[in-house]
XYZ file of C-alpha atoms in Angstrom:
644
model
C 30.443 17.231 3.680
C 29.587 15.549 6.804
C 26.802 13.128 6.543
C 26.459 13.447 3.076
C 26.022 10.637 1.250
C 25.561 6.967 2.092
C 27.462 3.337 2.219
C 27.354 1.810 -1.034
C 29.183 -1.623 0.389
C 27.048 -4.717 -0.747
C 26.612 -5.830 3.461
C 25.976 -3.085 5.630
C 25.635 -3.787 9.830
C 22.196 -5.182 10.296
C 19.942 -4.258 13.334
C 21.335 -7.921 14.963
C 24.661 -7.577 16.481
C 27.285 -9.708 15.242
C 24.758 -9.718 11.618
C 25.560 -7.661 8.367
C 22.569 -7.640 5.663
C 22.272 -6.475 2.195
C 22.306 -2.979 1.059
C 19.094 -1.610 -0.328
C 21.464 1.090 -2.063
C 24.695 -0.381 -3.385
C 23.931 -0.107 -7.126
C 23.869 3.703 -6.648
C 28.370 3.398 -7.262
C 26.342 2.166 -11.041
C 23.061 3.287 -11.637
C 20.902 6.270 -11.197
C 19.703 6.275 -7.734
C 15.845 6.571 -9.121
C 16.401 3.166 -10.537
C 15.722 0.931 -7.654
C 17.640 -1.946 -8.032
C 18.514 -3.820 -4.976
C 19.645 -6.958 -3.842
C 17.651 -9.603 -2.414
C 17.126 -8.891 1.027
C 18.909 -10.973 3.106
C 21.372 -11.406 6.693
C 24.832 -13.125 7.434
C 26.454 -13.324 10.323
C 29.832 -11.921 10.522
C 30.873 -15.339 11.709
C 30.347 -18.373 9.819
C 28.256 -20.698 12.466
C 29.751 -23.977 13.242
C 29.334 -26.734 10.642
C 27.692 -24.291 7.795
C 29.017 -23.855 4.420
C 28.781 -21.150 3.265
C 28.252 -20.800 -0.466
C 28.354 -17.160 -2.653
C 26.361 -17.240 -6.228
C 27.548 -14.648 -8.071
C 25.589 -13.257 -11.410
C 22.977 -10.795 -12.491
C 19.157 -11.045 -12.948
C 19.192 -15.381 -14.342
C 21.556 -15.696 -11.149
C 19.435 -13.855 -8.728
C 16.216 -16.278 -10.666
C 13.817 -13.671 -12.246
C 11.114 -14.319 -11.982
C 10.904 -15.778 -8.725
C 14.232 -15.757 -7.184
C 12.529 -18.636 -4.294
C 12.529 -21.136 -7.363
C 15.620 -20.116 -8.874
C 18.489 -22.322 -9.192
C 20.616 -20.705 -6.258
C 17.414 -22.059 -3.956
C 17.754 -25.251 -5.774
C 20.953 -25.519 -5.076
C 20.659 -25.173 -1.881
C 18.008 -27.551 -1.392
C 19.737 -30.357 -3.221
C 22.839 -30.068 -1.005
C 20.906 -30.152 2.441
C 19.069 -33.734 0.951
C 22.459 -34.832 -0.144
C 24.646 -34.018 3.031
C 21.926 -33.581 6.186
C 24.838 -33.220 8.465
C 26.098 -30.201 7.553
C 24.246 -26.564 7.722
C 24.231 -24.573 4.448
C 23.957 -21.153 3.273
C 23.349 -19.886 -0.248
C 24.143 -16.161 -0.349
C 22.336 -15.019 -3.966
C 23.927 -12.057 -4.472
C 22.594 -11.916 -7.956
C 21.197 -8.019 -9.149
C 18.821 -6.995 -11.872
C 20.978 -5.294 -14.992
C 24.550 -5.758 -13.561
C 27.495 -7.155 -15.306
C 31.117 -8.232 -14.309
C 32.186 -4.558 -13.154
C 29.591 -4.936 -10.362
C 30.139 -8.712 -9.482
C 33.951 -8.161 -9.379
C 33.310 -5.664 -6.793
C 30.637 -8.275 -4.554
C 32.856 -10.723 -4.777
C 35.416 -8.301 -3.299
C 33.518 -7.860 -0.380
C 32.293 -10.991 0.007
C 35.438 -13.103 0.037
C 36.211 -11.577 3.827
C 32.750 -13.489 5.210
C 34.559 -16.955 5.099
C 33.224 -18.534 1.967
C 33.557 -22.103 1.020
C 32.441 -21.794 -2.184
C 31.976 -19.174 -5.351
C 29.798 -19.840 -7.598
C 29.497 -17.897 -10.834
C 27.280 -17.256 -13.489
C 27.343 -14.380 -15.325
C 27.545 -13.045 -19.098
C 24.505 -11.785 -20.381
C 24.822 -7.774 -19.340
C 28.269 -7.371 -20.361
C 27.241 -5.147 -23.521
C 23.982 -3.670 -21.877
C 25.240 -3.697 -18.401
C 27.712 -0.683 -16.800
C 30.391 0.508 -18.918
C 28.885 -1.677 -22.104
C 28.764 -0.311 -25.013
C 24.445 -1.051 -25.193
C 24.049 0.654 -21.621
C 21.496 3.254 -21.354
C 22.659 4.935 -18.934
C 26.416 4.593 -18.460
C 28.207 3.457 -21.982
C 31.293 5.511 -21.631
C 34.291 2.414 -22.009
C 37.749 4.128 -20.565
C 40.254 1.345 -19.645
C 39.622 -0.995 -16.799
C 41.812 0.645 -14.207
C 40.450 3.954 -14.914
C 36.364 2.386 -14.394
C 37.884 0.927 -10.769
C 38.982 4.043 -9.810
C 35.364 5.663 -10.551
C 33.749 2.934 -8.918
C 36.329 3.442 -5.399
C 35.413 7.361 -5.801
C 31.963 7.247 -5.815
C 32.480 4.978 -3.012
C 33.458 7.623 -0.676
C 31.309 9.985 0.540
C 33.297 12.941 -1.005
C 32.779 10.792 -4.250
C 28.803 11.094 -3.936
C 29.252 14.874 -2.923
C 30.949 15.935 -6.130
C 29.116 13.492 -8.655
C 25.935 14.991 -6.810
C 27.195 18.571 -7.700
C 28.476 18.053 -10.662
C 24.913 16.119 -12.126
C 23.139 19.796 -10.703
C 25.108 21.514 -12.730
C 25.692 19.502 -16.270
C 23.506 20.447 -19.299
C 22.270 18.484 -22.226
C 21.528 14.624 -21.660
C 20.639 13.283 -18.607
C 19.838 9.962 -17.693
C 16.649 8.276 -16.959
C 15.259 8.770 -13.775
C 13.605 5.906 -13.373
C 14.511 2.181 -13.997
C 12.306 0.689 -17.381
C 13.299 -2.266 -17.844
C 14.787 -3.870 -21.007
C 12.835 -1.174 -22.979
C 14.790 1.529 -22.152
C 17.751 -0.088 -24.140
C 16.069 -0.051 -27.904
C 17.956 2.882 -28.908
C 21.461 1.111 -28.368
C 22.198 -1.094 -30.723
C 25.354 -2.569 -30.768
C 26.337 -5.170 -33.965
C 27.763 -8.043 -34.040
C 31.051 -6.565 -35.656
C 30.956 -3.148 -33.411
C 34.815 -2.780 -32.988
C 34.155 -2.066 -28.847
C 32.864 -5.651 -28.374
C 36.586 -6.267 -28.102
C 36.896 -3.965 -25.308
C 33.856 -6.004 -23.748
C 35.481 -8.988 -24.157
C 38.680 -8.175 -22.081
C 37.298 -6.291 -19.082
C 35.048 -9.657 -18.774
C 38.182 -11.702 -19.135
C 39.960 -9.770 -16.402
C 37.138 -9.247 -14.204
C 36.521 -12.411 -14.319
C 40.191 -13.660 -13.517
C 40.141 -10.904 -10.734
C 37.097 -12.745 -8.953
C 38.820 -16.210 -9.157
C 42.246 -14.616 -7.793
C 40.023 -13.001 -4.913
C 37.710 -16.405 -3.809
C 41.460 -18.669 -3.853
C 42.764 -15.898 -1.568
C 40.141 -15.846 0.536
C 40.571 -19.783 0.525
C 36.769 -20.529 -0.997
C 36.881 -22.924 -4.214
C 35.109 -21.747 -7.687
C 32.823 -22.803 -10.146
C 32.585 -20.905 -12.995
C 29.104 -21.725 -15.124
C 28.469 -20.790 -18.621
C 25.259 -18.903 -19.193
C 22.712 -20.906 -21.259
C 20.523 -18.779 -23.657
C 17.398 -19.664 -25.426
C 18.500 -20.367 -29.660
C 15.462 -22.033 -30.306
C 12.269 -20.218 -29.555
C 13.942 -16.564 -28.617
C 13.506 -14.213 -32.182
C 16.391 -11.322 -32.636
C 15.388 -8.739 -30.266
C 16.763 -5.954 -33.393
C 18.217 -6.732 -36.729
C 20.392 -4.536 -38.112
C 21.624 -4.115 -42.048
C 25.348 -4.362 -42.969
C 26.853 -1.263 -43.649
C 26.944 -0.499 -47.146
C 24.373 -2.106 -48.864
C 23.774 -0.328 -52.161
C 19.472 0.962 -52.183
C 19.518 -1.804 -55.060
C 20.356 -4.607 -53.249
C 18.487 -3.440 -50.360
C 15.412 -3.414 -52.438
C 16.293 -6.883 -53.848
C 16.928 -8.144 -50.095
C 13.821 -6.660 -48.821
C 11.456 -8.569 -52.019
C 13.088 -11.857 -50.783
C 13.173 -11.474 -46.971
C 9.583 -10.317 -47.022
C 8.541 -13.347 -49.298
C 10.455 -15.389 -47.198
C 8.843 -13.879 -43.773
C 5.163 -14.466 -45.237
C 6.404 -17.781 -46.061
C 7.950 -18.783 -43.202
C 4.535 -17.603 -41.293
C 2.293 -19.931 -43.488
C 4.272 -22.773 -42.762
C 5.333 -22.925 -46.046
C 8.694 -23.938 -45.955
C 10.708 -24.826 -49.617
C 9.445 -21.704 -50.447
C 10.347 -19.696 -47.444
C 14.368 -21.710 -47.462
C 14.732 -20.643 -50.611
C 13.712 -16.732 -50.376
C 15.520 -16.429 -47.337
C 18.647 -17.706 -48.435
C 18.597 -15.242 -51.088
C 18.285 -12.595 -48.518
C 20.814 -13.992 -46.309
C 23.283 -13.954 -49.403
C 23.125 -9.971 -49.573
C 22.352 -9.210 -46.201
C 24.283 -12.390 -43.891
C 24.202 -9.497 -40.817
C 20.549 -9.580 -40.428
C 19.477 -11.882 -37.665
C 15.975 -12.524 -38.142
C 16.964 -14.262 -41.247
C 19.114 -16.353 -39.651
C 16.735 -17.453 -37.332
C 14.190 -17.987 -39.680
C 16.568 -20.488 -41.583
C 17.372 -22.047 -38.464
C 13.943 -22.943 -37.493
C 12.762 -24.368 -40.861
C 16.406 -26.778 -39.923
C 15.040 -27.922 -36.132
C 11.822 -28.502 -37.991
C 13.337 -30.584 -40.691
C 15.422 -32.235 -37.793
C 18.874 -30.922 -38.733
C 19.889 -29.610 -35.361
C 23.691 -29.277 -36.541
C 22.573 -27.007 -39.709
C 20.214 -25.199 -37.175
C 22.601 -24.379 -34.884
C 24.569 -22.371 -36.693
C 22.021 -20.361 -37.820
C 20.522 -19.685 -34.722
C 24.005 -18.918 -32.930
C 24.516 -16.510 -36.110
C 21.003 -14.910 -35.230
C 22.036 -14.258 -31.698
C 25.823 -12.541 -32.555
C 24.017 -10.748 -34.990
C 21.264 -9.342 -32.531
C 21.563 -5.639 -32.489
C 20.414 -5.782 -28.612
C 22.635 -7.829 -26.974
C 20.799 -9.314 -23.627
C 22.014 -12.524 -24.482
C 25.822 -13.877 -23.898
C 27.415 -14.626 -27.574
C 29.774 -17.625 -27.636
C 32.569 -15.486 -27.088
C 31.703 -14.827 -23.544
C 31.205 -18.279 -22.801
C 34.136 -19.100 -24.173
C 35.985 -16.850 -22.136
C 34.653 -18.364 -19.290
C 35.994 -21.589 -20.328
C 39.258 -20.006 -20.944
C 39.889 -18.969 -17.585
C 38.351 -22.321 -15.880
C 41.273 -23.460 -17.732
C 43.964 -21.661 -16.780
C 44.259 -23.769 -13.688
C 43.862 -21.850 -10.613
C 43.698 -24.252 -7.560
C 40.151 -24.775 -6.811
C 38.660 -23.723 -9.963
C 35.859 -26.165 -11.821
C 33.817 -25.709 -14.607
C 29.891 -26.575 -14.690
C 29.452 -26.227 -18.988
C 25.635 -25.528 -18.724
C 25.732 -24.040 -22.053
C 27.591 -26.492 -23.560
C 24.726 -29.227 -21.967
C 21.925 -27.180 -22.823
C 22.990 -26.733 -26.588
C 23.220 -23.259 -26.685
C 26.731 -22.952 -28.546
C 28.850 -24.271 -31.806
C 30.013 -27.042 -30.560
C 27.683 -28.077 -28.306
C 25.525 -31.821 -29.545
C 22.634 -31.252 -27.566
C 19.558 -29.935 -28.806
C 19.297 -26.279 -28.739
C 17.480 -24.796 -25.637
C 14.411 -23.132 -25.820
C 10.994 -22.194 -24.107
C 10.982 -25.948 -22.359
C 13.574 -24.459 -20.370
C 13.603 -20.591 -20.589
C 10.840 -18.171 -20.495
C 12.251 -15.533 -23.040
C 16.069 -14.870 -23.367
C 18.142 -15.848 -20.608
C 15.579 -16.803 -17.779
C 15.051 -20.223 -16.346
C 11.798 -21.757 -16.174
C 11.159 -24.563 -13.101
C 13.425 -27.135 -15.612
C 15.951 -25.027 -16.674
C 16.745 -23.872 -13.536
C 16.605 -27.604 -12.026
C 18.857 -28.752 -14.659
C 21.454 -25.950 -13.637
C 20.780 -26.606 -10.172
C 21.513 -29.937 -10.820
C 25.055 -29.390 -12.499
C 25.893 -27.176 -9.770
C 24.916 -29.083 -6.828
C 26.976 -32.673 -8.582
C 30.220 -29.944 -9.087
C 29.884 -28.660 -5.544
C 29.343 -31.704 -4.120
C 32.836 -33.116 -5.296
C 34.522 -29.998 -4.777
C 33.755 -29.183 -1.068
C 33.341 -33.320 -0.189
C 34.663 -35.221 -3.106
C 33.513 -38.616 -2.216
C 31.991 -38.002 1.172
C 28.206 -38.761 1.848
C 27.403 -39.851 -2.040
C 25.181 -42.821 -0.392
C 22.036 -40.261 -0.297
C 20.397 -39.230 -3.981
C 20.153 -35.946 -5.583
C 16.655 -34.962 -5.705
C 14.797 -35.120 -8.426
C 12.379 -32.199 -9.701
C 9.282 -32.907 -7.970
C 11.250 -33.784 -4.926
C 13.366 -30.608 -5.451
C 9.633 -28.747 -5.996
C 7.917 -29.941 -2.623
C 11.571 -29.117 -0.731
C 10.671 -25.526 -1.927
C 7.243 -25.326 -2.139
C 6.749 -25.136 -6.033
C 3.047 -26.527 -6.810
C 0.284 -25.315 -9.313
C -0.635 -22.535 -6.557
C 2.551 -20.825 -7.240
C 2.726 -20.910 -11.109
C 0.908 -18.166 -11.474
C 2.481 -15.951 -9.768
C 5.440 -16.625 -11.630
C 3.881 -16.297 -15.051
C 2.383 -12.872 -14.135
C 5.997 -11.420 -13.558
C 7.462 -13.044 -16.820
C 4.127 -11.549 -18.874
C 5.008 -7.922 -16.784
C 8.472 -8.603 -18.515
C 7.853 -9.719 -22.188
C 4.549 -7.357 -22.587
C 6.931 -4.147 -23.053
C 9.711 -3.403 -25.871
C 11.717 -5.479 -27.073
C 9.671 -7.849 -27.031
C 7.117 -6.571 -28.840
C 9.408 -6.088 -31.569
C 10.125 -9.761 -31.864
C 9.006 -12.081 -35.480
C 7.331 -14.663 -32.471
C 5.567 -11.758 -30.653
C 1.861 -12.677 -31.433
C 2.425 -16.390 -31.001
C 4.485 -16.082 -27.846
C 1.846 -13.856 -26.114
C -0.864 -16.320 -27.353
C 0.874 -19.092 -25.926
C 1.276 -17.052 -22.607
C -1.809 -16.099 -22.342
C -3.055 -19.647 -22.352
C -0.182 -20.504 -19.419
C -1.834 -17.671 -17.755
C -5.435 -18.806 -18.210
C -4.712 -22.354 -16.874
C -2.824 -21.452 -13.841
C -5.561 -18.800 -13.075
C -7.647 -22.169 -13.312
C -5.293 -23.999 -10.695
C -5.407 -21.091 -8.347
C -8.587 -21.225 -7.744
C -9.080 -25.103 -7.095
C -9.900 -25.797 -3.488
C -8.298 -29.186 -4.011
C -5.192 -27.538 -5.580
C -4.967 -25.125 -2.920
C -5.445 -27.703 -0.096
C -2.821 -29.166 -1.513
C -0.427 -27.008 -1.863
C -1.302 -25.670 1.874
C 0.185 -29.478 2.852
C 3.340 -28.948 0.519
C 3.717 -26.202 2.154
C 3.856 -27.026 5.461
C 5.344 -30.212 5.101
C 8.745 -27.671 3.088
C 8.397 -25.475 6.667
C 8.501 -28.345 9.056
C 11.981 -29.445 7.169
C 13.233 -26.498 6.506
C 12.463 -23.999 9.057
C 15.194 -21.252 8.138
C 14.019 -20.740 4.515
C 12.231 -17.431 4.571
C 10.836 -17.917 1.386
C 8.344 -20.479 2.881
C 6.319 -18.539 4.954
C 6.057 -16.355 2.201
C 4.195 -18.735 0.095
C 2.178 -19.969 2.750
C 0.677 -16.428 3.704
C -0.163 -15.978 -0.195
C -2.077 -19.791 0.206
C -3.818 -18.886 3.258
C -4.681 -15.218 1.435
C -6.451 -17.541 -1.248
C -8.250 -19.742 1.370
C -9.338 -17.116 3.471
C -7.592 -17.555 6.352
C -6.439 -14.125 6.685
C -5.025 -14.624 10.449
C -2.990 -17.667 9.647
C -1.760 -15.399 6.988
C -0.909 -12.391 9.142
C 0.983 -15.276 10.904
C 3.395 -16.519 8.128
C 3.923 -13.001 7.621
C 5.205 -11.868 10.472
C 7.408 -15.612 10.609
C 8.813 -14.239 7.485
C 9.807 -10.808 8.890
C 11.122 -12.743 11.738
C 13.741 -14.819 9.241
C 15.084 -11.455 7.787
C 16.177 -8.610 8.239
C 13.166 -5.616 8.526
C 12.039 -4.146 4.885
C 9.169 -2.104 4.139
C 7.689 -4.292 1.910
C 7.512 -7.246 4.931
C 5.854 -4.394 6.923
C 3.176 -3.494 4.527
C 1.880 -6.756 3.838
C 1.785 -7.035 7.504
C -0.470 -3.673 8.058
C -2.597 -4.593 4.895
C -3.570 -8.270 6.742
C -4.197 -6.216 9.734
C -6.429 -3.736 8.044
C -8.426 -6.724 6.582
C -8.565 -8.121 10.217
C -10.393 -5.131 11.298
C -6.855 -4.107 13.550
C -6.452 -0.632 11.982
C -5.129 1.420 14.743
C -1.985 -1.638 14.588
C -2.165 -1.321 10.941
C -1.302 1.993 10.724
C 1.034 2.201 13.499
C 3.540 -0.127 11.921
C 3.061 1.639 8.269
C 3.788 5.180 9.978
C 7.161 3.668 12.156
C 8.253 2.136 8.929
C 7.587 5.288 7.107
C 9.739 7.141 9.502
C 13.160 5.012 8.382
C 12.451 3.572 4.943
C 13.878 5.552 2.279
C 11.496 8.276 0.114
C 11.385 5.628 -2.780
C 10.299 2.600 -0.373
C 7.740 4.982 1.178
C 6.320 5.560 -1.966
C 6.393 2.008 -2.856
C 3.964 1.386 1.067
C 1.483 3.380 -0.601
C -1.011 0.757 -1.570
C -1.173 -0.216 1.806
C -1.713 3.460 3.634
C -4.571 3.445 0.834
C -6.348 0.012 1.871
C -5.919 1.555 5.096
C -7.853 4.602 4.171
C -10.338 3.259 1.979
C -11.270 0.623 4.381
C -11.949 3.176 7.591
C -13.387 5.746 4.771
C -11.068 8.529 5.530
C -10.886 9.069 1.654
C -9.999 13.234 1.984
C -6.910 12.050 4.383
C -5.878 9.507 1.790
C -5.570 12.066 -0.569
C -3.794 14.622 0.595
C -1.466 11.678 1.391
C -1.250 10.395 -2.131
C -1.048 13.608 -3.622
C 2.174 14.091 -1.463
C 3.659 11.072 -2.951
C 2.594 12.205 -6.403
C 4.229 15.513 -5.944
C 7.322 13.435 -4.809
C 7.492 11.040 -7.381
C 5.771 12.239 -10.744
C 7.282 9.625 -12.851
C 5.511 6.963 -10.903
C 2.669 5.303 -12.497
C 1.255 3.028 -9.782
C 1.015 5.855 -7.495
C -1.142 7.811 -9.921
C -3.335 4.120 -10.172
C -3.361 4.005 -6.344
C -4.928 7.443 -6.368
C -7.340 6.804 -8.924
C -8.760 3.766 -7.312
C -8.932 5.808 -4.272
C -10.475 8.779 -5.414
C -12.899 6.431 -7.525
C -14.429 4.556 -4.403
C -14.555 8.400 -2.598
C -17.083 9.151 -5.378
C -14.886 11.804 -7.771
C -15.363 9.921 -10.803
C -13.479 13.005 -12.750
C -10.463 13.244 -10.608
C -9.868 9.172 -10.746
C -10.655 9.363 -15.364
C -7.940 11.926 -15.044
C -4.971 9.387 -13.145
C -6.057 6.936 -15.232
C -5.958 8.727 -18.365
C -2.428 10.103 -18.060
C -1.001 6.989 -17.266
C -2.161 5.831 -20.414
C -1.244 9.078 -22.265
C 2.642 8.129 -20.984
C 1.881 4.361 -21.621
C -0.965 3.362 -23.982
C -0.397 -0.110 -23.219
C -0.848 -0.300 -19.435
C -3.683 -2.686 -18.764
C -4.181 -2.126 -15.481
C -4.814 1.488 -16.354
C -6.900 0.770 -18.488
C -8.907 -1.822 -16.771
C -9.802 0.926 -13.934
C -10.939 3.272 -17.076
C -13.098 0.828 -18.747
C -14.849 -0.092 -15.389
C -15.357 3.463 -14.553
C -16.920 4.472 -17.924
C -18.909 1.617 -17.469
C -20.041 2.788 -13.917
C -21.094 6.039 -15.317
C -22.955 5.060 -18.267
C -25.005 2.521 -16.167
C -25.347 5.268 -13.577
C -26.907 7.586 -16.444
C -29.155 4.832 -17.757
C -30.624 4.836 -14.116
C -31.324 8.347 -13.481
């Protein structure tokens, strides 16, 4: 048993003495290990610095800010509080996670509360049914009582834990659980109504976890804001509607007449005809939530937002794939903001971004949230905003409110957010919303269309010399101020990457390695500007050291850049045998069978790179990159058979 296993505490000691840093493999007490979910990477010191607060944002993937965590509201945040009070030092610890729900933040904040916070701020709520222990999870829906999921979680913290679970998943049968992490796709096959009797269950583990992290930050003697999550009503179709249980097959075939009369209806625009029909079908089927949001649409469009809102909070309890918090949640938050622990505030962002009953704002949508849950530039400002007002009077009440908040475009050039970087962030929220179950959405066609456009123009911006000058200055005007931000020198090597300047990038790379702690991923872009330099013995040196102490699934992740490497000094039969390796190791992974096809492509093996691409399409049909490489090598050998 010795040796066996590893740490799965959220800080583990860093390479820095005196520094702890985030845990590439914490979620492992949760999730598969193939999975790959991580925290951001980031250090603390085990001492909180003189004059810093220190501030802990708790939540899963619209906490952490996917799509670009650098412009998510936890950044914001912290950007607004060093404009407002320049005299004091502050730290924003985003301990936000892809897919995690209360069980796992109860656990971080935990841990946490012994690094001398000042502050806790949470905002969580949208994973509680698809998340660990939720009925919707994938992977893990088994619900035993609260006490009895703590006790699993403090086992299979220990490294006996790990040894048994490991021996005991060698030896089950039947159903096993994915292997690797697919993102909101791999939840379509668990459904969970909106009058599933285990919601309750849901509903008081989040109640008590939730208590459990407020008793744990007023121990620790850090205050607490507890956010409600805002959703998008408005523009986000039911991800799955589901029938009501019982429906005779004649009223099913009179709901299905109206509905899809209504549906056609509703498409053309045509909308007395289209209320009607679809009020008919919500009369014998009110469970179905794309009715619901159909009705609720035709109301924002005949400006009755009151009438609307109903509907559209109906369509999102009634959601058969919960990835959105219902009001319930939200109103459990509430709940416990009220109970009065000392130091406890409440920042109602649903409430001011209309996304429940009795909220009178207008009800949030693609102005402020890219799909579901996750904040555009605005929608995270505006949270950012409530957040930064709230901790402001709760760590300084009236102290240094002479200076402004910023506002967005001074919030934007404090973190670097210009037309450069747009694109980058659209690209991750297309990779999102171009897979199940999304797809199955009523909007699917028109959303992708309207993406697609997004995309189109901020390919445009990205390649304007004036635009990219620009943001160059924005740039380094955020560095000069902010010189601890890691996230800047980031940006800056992907501007100099687009101007050319591939040594000032190899610079602002290795500044950001410099402002946190080592990861292979800092390392390889490192080698890659190297290679491109011409510096290949360097380049490879640092890819093989980081090799040797990266874990198997982060070494197959550096393969792209051991391939540039290869391809550019033409040592295509070494880069190979390499790749095959890694494809031996790691069948299930797509991008390293599209690494190898490129590579065997430019060696000249036409047949071996059609066959990579072809069965990553034969597991995904869809995969465009795939089938990019395909098209343009069927096009290279038909034009080299129309030369010979």
């Amino acid at each position: 048993m010795s040796g066996f296993g590893q740490s799965v505490r959220f800080l583990v000691p860093d390479e820095r003495p005196g520094f702890f840093r985030t845990n590439p493999g914490f979620v492992s007490s949760f999730f598969p290990i193939g999975f790959d979910l991580k925290p951001l990477n980031f250090g603390v010191a085990a001492r909180k610095p003189p004059n810093t607060v220190r501030i802990v944002v708790l939540g899963e993937s619209a906490a952490q800010g996917v799509p670009v965590p650098s412009f998510g509201f936890a950044a914001q945040l912290r950007a607004q509080l060093r404009a407002r009070y320049p005299h004091k030092d502050f730290e924003v610890l985003n301990t936000g996670i892809v897919a995690i729900n209360s069980h796992v933040v109860y656990q971080i904040a935990r841990e946490l509360s012994g690094y001398s916070p000042d502050l806790f701020v949470v905002y969580m709520g949208n994973n509680e049914v698809v998340g660990p222990y939720g009925p919707g999870c994938a992977f893990l829906s088994q619900m035993p009582p609260l006490w009895i999921i703590r006790l699993s979680v403090f086992v299979r913290s220990t490294r006996t834990g790990q040894l048994v679970a490991s021996l005991a998943g060698r030896l089950a049968r039947g159903s096993r659980p994915p292997v690797e992490w697919g993102g909101m796709s791999m939840f379509v096959n668990n459904a969970v109504s909106g009058d599933d009797p285990r919601l309750e269950a849901v509903y008081r583990n989040f109640e008590e976890n939730l208590g459990d992290i407020v008793r744990v930050a007023t121990d620790s003697g850090a205050r607490t804001l507890l956010c409600t999550v805002a959703s998008n009503l408005k523009d986000c179709a039911p991800f799955l509607s589901l029938h009501k249980t019982g429906l005779a097959e004649s009223e099913l075939a009179e709901w299905g007449r109206a509905f899809n009369r209504g549906r056609i209806e509703w498409l053309l625009g045509e909308a007395d005809a289209a209320r009607v029909d679809l009020l008919n079908a919500l009369r014998l089927d009110p469970q179905y939530a794309d009715t619901s949001f159909m009705l609720g649409s035709l109301d924002l469009q005949a400006g009755n937002t009151e009438a609307a809102r109903k509907y559209l909070v109906d369509a999102e309890h009634w959601d058969g794939l919960r990835f959105r918090p219902d009001p319930r949640i939200n109103e459990i938050v509430r709940k416990v903001a009220r109970q009065g622990a000392p130091g406890v505030s409440l920042v109602d962002a649903a409430d001011a971004m209309g996304c429940d009953p009795q909220s009178s704002a207008a009800p949030a949508g693609r102005e402020l949230l890219f799909e579901h849950v996750h904040l555009d530039w605005d929608g995270n400002y505006r949270i950012a905003r409530m957040i930064a007002e709230a901790s402001g009077k709760a760590l300084f009440g009236a102290e240094g409110n002479n200076l402004p908040w910023l506002d967005s475009a001074g919030c934007a050039s404090a973190l670097a957010y210009t037309a450069h970087e747009r694109l980058s962030v659209l690209q991750k929220v297309e990779s999102i919303v171009e897979n199940p179950p999304f797809t199955n959405q009523l909007t699917y066609c028109e959303d992708g269309a309207r993406l697609a456009l997004e995309l189109s123009r901020a390919k445009a911006d990205r390649s304007d010399p004036g635009k990219l000058r620009h943001a160059k200055e924005v740039v380094a005007a955020a560095i000069a101020r902010d010189r601890e931000n890691a996230d800047l020198p980031k940006i800056a090597e992907g501007i100099d990457d687009d101007l050319g300047d591939i040594a000032g990038a190899l610079a602002q790379a290795r500044r950001a390695e410099e402002l946190q702690p080592r990861h292979f991923a800092l390392a390889a872009e490192e080698a890659m500007k190297l290679s491109r330099l011409g510096r290949y013995g360097e380049s490879e040196k640092l890819l093989r050291q980081t090799a040797i102490w990266c874990p198997p699934k982060d070494r197959a992740a550096m393969a792209p850049a051991f391939a540039d490497l290869f391809m550019r000094t033409k040592r295509f039969e070494e880069g190979r045998r390499y790749l095959d390796d890694e494809v031996s190791r790691h069948p299930a992974d797509r991008s390293l069978l599209l690494t190898r096809g490129r590579l065997v492509r430019l060696a000249g093996d036409a047949a071996a790179a059609e066959r990579d691409f072809r069965e990553i399409l034969a597991r995904d049909p869809e995969d465009q990159s795939a089938l990019e490489e395909l098209e343009g090598l069927l096009d290279d050998i038909v034009e080299f058979a129309r030369q010979q």
